[in-house]
PDB file of C-alpha atoms and ligand atoms in Angstrom:
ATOM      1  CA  UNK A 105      20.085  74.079 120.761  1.00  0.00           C
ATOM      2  CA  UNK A 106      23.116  74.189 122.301  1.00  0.00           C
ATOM      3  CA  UNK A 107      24.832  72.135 120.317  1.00  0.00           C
ATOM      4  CA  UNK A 108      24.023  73.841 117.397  1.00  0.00           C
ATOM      5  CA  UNK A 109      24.793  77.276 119.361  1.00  0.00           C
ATOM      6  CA  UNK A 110      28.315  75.885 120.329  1.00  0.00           C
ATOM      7  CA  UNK A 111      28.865  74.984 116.590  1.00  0.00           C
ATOM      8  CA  UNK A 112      27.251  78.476 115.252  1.00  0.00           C
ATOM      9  CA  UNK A 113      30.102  80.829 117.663  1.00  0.00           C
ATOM     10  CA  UNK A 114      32.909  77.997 116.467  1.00  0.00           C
ATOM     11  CA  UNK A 115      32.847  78.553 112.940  1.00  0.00           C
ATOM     12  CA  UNK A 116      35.011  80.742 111.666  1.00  0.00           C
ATOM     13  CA  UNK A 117      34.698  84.642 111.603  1.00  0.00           C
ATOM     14  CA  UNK A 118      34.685  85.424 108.251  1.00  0.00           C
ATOM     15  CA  UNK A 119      31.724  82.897 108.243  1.00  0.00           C
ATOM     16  CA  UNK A 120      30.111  84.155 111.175  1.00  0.00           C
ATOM     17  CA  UNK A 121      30.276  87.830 110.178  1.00  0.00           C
ATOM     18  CA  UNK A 122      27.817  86.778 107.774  1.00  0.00           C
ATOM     19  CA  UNK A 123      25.652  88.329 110.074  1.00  0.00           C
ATOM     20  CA  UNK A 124      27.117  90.848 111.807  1.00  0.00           C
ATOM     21  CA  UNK A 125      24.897  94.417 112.035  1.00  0.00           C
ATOM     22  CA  UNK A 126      25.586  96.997 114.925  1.00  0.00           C
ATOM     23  CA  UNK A 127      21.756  97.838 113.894  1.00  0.00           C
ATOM     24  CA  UNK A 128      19.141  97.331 116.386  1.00  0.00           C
ATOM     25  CA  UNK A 129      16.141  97.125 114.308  1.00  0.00           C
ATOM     26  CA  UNK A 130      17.565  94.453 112.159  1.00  0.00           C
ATOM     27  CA  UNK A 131      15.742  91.110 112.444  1.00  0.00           C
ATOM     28  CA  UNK A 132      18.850  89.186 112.107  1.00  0.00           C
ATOM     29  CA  UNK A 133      22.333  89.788 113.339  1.00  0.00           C
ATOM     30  CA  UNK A 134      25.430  89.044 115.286  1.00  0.00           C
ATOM     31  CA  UNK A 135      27.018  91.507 116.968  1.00  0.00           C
ATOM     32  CA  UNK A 136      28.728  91.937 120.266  1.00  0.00           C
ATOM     33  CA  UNK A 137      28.537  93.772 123.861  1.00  0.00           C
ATOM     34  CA  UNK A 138      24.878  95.381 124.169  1.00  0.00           C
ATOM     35  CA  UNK A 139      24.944  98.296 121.842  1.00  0.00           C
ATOM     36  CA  UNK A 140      28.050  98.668 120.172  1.00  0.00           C
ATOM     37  CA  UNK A 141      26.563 102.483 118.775  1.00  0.00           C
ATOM     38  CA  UNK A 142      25.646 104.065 121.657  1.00  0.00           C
ATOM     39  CA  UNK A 143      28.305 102.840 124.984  1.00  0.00           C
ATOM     40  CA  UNK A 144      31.720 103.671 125.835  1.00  0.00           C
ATOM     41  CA  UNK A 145      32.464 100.671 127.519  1.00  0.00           C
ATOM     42  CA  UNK A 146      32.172  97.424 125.843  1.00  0.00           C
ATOM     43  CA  UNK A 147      30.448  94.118 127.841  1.00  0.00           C
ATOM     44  CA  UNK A 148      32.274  90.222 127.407  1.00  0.00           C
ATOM     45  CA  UNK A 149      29.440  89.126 125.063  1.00  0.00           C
ATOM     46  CA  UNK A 150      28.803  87.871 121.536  1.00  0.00           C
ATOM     47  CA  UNK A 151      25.453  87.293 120.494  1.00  0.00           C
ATOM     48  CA  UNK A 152      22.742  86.331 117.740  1.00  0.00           C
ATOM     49  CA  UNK A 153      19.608  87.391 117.701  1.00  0.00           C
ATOM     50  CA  UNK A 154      16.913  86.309 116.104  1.00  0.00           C
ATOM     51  CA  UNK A 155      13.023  87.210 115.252  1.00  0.00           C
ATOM     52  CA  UNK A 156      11.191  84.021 115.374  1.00  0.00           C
ATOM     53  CA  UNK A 157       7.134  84.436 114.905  1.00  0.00           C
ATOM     54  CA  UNK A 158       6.031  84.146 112.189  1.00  0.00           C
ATOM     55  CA  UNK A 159       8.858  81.797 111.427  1.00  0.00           C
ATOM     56  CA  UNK A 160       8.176  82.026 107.469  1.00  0.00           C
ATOM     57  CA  UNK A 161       8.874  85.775 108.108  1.00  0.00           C
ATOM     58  CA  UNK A 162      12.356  85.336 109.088  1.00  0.00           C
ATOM     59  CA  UNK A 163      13.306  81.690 108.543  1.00  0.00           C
ATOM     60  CA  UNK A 164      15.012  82.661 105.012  1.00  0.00           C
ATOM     61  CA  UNK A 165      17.463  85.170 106.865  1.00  0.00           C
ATOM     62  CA  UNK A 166      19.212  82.902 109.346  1.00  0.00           C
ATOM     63  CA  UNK A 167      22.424  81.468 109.134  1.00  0.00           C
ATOM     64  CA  UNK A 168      22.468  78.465 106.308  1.00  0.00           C
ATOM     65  CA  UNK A 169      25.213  77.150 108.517  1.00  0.00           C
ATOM     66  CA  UNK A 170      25.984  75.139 110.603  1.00  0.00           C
ATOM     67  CA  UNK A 171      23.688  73.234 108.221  1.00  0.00           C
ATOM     68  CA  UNK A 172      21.258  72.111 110.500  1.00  0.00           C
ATOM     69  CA  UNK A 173      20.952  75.474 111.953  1.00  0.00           C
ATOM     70  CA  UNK A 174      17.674  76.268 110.630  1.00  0.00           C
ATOM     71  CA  UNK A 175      15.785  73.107 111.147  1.00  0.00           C
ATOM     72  CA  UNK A 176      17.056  72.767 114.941  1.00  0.00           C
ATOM     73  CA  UNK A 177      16.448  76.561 115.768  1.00  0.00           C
ATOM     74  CA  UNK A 178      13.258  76.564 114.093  1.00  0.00           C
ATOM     75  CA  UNK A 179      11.756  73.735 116.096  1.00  0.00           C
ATOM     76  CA  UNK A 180      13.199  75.233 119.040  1.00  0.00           C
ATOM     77  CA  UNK A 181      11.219  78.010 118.620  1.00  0.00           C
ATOM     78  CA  UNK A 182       7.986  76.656 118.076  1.00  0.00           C
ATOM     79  CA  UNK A 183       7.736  74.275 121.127  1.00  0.00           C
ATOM     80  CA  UNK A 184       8.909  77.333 123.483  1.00  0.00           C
ATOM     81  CA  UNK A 185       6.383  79.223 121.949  1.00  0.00           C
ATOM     82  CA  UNK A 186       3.550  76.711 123.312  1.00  0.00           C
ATOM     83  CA  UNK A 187       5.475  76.773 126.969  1.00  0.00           C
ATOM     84  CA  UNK A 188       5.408  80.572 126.656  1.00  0.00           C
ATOM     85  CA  UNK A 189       1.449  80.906 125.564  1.00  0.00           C
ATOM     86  CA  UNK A 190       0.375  78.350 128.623  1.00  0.00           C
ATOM     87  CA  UNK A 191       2.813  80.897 131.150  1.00  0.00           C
ATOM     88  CA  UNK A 192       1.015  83.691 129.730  1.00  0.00           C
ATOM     89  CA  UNK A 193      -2.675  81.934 130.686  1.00  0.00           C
ATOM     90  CA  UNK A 194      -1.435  81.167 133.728  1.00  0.00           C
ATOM     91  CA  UNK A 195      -0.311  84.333 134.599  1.00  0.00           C
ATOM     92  CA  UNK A 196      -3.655  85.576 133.330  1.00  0.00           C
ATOM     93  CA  UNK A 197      -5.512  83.734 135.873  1.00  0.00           C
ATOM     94  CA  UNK A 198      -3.379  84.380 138.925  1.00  0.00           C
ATOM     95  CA  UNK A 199      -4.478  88.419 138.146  1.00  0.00           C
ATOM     96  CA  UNK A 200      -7.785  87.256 138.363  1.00  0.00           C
ATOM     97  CA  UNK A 201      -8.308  88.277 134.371  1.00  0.00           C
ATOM     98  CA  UNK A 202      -9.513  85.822 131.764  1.00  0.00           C
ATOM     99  CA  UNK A 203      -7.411  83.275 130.961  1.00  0.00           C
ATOM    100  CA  UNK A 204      -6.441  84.873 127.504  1.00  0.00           C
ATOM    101  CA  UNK A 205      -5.977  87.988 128.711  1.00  0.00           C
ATOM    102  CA  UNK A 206      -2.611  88.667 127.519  1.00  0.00           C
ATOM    103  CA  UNK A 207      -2.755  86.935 124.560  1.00  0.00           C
ATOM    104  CA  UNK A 208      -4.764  89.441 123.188  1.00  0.00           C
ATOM    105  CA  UNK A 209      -3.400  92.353 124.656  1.00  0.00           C
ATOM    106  CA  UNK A 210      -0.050  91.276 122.583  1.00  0.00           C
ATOM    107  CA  UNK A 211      -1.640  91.987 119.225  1.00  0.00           C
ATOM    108  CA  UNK A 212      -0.501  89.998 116.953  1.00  0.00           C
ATOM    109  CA  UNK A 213       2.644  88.686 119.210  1.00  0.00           C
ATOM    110  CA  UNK A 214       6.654  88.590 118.558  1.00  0.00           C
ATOM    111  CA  UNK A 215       9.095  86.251 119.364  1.00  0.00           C
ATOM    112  CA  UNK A 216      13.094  86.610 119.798  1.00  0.00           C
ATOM    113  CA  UNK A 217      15.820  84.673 120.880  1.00  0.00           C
ATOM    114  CA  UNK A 218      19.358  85.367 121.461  1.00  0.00           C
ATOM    115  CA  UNK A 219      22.106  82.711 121.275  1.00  0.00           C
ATOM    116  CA  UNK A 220      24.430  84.596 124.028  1.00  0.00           C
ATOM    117  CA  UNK A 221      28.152  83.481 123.848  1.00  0.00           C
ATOM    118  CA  UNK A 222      30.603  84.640 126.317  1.00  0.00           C
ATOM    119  CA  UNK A 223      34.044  83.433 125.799  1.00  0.00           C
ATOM    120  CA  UNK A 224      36.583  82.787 129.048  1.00  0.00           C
ATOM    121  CA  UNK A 225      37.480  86.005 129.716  1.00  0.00           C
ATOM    122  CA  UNK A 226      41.099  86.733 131.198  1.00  0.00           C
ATOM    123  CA  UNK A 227      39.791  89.568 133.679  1.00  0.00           C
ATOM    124  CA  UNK A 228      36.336  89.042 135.031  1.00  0.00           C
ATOM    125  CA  UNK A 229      36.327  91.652 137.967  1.00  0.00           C
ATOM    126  CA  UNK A 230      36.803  94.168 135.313  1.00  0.00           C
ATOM    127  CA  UNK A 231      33.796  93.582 132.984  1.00  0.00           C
ATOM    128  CA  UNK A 232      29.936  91.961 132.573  1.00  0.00           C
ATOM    129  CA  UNK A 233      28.915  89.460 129.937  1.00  0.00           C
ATOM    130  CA  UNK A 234      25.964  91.752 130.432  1.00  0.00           C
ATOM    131  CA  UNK A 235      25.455  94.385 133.566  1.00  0.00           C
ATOM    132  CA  UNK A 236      22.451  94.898 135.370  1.00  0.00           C
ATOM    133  CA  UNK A 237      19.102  95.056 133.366  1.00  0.00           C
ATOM    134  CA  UNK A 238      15.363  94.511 133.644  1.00  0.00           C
ATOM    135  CA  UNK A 239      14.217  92.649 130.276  1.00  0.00           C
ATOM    136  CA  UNK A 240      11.603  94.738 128.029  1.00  0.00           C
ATOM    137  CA  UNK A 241       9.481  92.163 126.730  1.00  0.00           C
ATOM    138  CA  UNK A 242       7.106  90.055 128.493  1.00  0.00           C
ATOM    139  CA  UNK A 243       8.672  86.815 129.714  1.00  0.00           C
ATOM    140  CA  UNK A 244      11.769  85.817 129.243  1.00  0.00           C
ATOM    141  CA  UNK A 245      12.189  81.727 128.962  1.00  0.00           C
ATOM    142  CA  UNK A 246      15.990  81.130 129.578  1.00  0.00           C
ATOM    143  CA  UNK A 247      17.949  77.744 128.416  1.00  0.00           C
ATOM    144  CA  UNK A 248      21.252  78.149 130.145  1.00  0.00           C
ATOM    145  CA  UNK A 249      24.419  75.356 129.440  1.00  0.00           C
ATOM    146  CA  UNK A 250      25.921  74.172 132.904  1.00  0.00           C
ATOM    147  CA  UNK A 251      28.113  77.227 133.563  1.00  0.00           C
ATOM    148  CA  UNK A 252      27.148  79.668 136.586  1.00  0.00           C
ATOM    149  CA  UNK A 253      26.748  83.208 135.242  1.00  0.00           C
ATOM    150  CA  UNK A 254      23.138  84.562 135.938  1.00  0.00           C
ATOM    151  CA  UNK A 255      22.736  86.393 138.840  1.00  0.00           C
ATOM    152  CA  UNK A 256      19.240  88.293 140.094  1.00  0.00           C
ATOM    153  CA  UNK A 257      18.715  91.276 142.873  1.00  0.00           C
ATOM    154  CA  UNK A 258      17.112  90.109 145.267  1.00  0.00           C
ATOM    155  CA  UNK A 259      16.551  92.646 148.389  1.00  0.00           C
ATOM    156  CA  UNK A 260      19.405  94.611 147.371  1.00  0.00           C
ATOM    157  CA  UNK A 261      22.077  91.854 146.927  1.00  0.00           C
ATOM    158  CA  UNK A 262      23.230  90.160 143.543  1.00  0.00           C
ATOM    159  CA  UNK A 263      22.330  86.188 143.882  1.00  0.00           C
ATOM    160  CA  UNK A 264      23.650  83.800 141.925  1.00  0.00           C
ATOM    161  CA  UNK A 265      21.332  81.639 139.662  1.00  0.00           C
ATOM    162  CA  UNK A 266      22.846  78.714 138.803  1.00  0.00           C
ATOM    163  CA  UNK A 267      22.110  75.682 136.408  1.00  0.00           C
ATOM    164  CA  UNK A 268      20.237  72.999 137.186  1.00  0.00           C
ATOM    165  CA  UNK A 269      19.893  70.515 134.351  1.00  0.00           C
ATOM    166  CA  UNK A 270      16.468  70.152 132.131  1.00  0.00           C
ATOM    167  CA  UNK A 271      15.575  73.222 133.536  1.00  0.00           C
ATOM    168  CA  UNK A 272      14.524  77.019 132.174  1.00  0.00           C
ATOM    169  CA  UNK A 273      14.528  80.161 133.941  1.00  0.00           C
ATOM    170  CA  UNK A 274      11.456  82.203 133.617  1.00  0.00           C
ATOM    171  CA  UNK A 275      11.792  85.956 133.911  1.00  0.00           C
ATOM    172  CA  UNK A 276       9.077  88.164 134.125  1.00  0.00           C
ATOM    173  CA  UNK A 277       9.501  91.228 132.124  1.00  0.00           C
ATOM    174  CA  UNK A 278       8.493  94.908 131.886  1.00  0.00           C
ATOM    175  CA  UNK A 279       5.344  94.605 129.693  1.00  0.00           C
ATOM    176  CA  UNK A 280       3.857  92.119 132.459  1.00  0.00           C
ATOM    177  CA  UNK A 281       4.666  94.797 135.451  1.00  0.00           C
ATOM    178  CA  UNK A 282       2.953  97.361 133.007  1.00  0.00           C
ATOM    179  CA  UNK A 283      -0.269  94.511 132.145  1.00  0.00           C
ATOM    180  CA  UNK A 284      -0.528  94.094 135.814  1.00  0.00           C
ATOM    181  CA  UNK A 285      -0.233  97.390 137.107  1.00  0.00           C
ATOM    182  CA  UNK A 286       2.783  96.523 138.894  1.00  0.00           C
ATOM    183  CA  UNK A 287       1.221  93.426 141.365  1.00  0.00           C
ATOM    184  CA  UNK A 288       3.966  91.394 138.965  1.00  0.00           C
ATOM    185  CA  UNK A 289       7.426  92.747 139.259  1.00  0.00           C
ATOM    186  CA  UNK A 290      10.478  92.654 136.321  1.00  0.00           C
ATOM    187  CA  UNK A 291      13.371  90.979 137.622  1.00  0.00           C
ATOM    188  CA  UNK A 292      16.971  92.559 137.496  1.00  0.00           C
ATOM    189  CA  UNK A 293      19.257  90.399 136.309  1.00  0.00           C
ATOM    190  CA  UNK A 294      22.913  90.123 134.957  1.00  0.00           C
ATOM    191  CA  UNK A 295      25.593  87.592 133.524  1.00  0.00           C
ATOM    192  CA  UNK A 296      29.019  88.153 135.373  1.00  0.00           C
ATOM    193  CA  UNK A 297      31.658  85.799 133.237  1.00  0.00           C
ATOM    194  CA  UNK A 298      34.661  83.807 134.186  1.00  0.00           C
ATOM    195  CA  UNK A 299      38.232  83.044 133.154  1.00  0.00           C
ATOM    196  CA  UNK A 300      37.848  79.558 132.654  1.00  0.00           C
ATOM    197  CA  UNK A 301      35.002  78.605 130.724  1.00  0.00           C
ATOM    198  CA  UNK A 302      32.842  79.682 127.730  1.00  0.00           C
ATOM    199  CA  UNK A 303      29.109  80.260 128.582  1.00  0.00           C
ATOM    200  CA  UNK A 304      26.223  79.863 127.184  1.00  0.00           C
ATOM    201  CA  UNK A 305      22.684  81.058 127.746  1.00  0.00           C
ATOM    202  CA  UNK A 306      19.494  80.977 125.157  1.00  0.00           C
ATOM    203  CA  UNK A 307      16.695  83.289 126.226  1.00  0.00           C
ATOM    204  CA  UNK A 308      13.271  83.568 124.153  1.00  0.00           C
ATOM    205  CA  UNK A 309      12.136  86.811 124.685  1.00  0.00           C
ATOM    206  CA  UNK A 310       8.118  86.290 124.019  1.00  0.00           C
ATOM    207  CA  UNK A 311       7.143  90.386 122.724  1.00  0.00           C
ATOM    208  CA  UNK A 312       4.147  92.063 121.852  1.00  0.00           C
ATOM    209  CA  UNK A 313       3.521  93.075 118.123  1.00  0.00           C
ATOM    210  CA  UNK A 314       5.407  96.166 117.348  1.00  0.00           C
ATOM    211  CA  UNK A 315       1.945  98.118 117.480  1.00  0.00           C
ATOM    212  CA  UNK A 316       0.256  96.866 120.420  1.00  0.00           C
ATOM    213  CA  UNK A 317      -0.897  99.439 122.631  1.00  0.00           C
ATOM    214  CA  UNK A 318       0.264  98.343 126.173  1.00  0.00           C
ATOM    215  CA  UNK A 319      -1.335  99.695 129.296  1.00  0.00           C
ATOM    216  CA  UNK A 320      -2.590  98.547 132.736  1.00  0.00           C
ATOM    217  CA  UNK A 321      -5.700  95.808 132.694  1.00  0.00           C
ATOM    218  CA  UNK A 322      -8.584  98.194 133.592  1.00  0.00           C
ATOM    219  CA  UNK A 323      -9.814  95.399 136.298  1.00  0.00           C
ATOM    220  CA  UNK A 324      -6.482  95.827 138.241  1.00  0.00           C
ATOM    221  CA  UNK A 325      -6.794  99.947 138.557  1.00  0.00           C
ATOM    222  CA  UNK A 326      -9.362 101.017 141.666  1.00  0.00           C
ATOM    223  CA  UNK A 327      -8.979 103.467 144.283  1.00  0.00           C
ATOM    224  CA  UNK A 328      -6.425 101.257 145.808  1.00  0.00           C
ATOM    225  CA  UNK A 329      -4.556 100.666 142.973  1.00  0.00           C
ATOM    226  CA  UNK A 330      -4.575 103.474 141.282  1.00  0.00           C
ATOM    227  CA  UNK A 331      -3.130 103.533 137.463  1.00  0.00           C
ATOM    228  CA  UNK A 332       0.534 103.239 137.579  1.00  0.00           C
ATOM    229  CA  UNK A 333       1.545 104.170 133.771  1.00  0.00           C
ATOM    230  CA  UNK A 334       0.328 105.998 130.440  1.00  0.00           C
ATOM    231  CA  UNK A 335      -0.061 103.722 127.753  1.00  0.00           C
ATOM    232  CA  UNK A 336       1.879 103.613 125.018  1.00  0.00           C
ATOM    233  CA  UNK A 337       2.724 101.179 121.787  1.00  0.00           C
ATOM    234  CA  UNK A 338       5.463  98.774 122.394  1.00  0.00           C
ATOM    235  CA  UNK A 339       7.955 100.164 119.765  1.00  0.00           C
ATOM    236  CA  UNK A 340       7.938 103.399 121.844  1.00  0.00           C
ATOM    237  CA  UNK A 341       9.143 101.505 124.775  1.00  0.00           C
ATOM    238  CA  UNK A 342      11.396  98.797 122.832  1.00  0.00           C
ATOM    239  CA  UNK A 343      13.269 102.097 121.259  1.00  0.00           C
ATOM    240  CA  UNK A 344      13.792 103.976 124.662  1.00  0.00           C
ATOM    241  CA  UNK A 345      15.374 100.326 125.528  1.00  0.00           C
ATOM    242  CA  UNK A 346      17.984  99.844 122.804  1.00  0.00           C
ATOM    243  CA  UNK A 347      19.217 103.255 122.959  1.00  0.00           C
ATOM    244  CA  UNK A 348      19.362 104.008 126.739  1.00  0.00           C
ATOM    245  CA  UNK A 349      21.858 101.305 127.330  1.00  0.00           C
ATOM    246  CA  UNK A 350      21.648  99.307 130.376  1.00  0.00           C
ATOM    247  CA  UNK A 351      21.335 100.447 133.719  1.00  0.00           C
ATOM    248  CA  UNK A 352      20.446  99.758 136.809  1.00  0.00           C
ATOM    249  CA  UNK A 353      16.897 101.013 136.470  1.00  0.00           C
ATOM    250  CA  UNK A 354      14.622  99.756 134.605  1.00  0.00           C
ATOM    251  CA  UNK A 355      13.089 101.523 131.550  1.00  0.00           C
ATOM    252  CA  UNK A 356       9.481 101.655 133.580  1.00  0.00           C
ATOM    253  CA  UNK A 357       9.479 104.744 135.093  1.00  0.00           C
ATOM    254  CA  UNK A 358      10.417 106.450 131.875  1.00  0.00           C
ATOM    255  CA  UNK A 359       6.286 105.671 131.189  1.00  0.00           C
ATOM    256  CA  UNK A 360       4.989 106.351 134.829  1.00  0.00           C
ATOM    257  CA  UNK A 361       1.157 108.056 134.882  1.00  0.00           C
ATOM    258  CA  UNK A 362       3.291 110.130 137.228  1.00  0.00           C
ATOM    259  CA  UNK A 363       6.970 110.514 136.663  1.00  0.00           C
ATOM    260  CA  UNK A 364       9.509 109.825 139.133  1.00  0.00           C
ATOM    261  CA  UNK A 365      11.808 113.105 139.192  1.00  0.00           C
TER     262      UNK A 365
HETATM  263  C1  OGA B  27      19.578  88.549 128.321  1.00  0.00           C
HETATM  264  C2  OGA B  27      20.035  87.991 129.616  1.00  0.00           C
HETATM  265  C3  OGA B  27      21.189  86.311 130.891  1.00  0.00           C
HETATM  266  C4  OGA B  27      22.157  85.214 130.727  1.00  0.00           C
HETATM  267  O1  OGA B  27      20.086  88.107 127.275  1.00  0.00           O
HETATM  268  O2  OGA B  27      18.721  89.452 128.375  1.00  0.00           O
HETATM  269  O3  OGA B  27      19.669  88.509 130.629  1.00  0.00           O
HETATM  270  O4  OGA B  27      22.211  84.372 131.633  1.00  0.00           O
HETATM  271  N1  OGA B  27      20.844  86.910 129.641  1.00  0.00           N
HETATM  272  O5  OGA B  27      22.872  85.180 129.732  1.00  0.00           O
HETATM  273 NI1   NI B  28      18.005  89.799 130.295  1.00  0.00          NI
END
């Protein structure tokens, strides 16, 4: 994956623009910072994303090259699917719920992956490969090269994630603080960049279907725990996400039972 990665943001532009969309809802497409459309100030970041289940559903609108691309990617994504479905039972069963719990609450299940490239960039202090942000899927299952870049908040101070070889970095996302009526909590994260080195980091955001009505597991509400947010499908949410831009916040209390004011 990352050679293949490495190869894809080395070709040249005219070849890689291919691809290029400053359109959200596309299924395939290169583009750069977070959301070229809707901020005024631009992040240190190139990046492809990709939908990736069903793979015959989007398989034909990848990149053709580099010429393995395809083949490599598409393997990728299957066996990180099977890593992401035995996270999701396991998560399952630490709530106490049945083991496939989630698996059906995701309908019918998405998959995307972003190739994130950030080049060496000649100022560091003044920008983010990407700033502070909770991720709006479920889990997140990051492949990172051996560059230091990710950093999480941890009681109030940024803390530095860094590589360690044949590893991934799982990130629990917003859908799983909504599933578990907030006993799980989304991690914020961000990718600060350097002067000297390209990065780069390969997360598989595991989704539920478009339609999938996502609320709080009825076993985890009681008098103690009382229910923490309305439902609502996961388009609703995935739109509030794209065009809010990052923040510090998280998009969750946008879908509070009771709002924050
Ligand atoms: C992301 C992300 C972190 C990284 O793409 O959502 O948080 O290390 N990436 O690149
Ligand atoms: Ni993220």
């Amino acid at each position: 994956m990352m050679q293949v990665s490495r190869e894809f943001f080395s070709m040249p532009q005219s070849e890689r623009l291919k691809s290029y969309s400053d359109d959200p809802s596309k299924t395939t497409r290169l583009s750069t910072s977070f959301n070229v459309k809707t901020e005024k100030v631009s992040n240190w970041r190139d990046f492809l994303r990709l939908h990736c289940y069903p793979l015959e559903d989007y398989l034909h609108e990848w990149p053709s090259s580099p010429t393995s691309f395809r083949e490599d990617v598409a393997e990728y994504s299957r066996r990180i699917r099977k890593v992401a479905l035995r996270l999701l039972e396991a998560i399952s069963e630490s709530l106490g719920l049945e083991r496939d719990y989630i698996d059906r609450a995701l309908g019918k299940h998405g998959q995307h992956m972003a190739l994130n490239y950030y080049p060496p960039c000649p100022q560091p202090e003044l920008t983010y490969g990407l700033p502070g942000h909770a991720d709006p899927n479920v889990i997140t299952i990051l492949l990172q090269d051996d560059v230091p870049g990710l950093q999480v908040l941890n009681n109030g101070k940024w803390l530095a994630v860094n590589p360690i070889p044949h590893t991934f970095i799982i990130n629990i996302g917003d859908q799983i603080q909504v599933l578990s009526n907030d006993r799980y909590k989304s991690v914020l994260h961000r990718a600060v960049v350097n002067s000297y080195k390209e990065r780069i980091s390969i997360p598989t955001f595991y989704c539920p279907s478009p339609e999938a009505i996502i609320a709080p597991a009825p076993k985890l509400i009681d008098e103690e725990h009382p229910c923490q947010y309305k439902s609502f499908t996961y388009t609703e949410y995935y739109q509030k996400f794209w065009n809010r831009g990052l923040a510090k916040e998280t998009c969750l209390d946008l879908f509070r039972a009771t709002p924050y004011i």
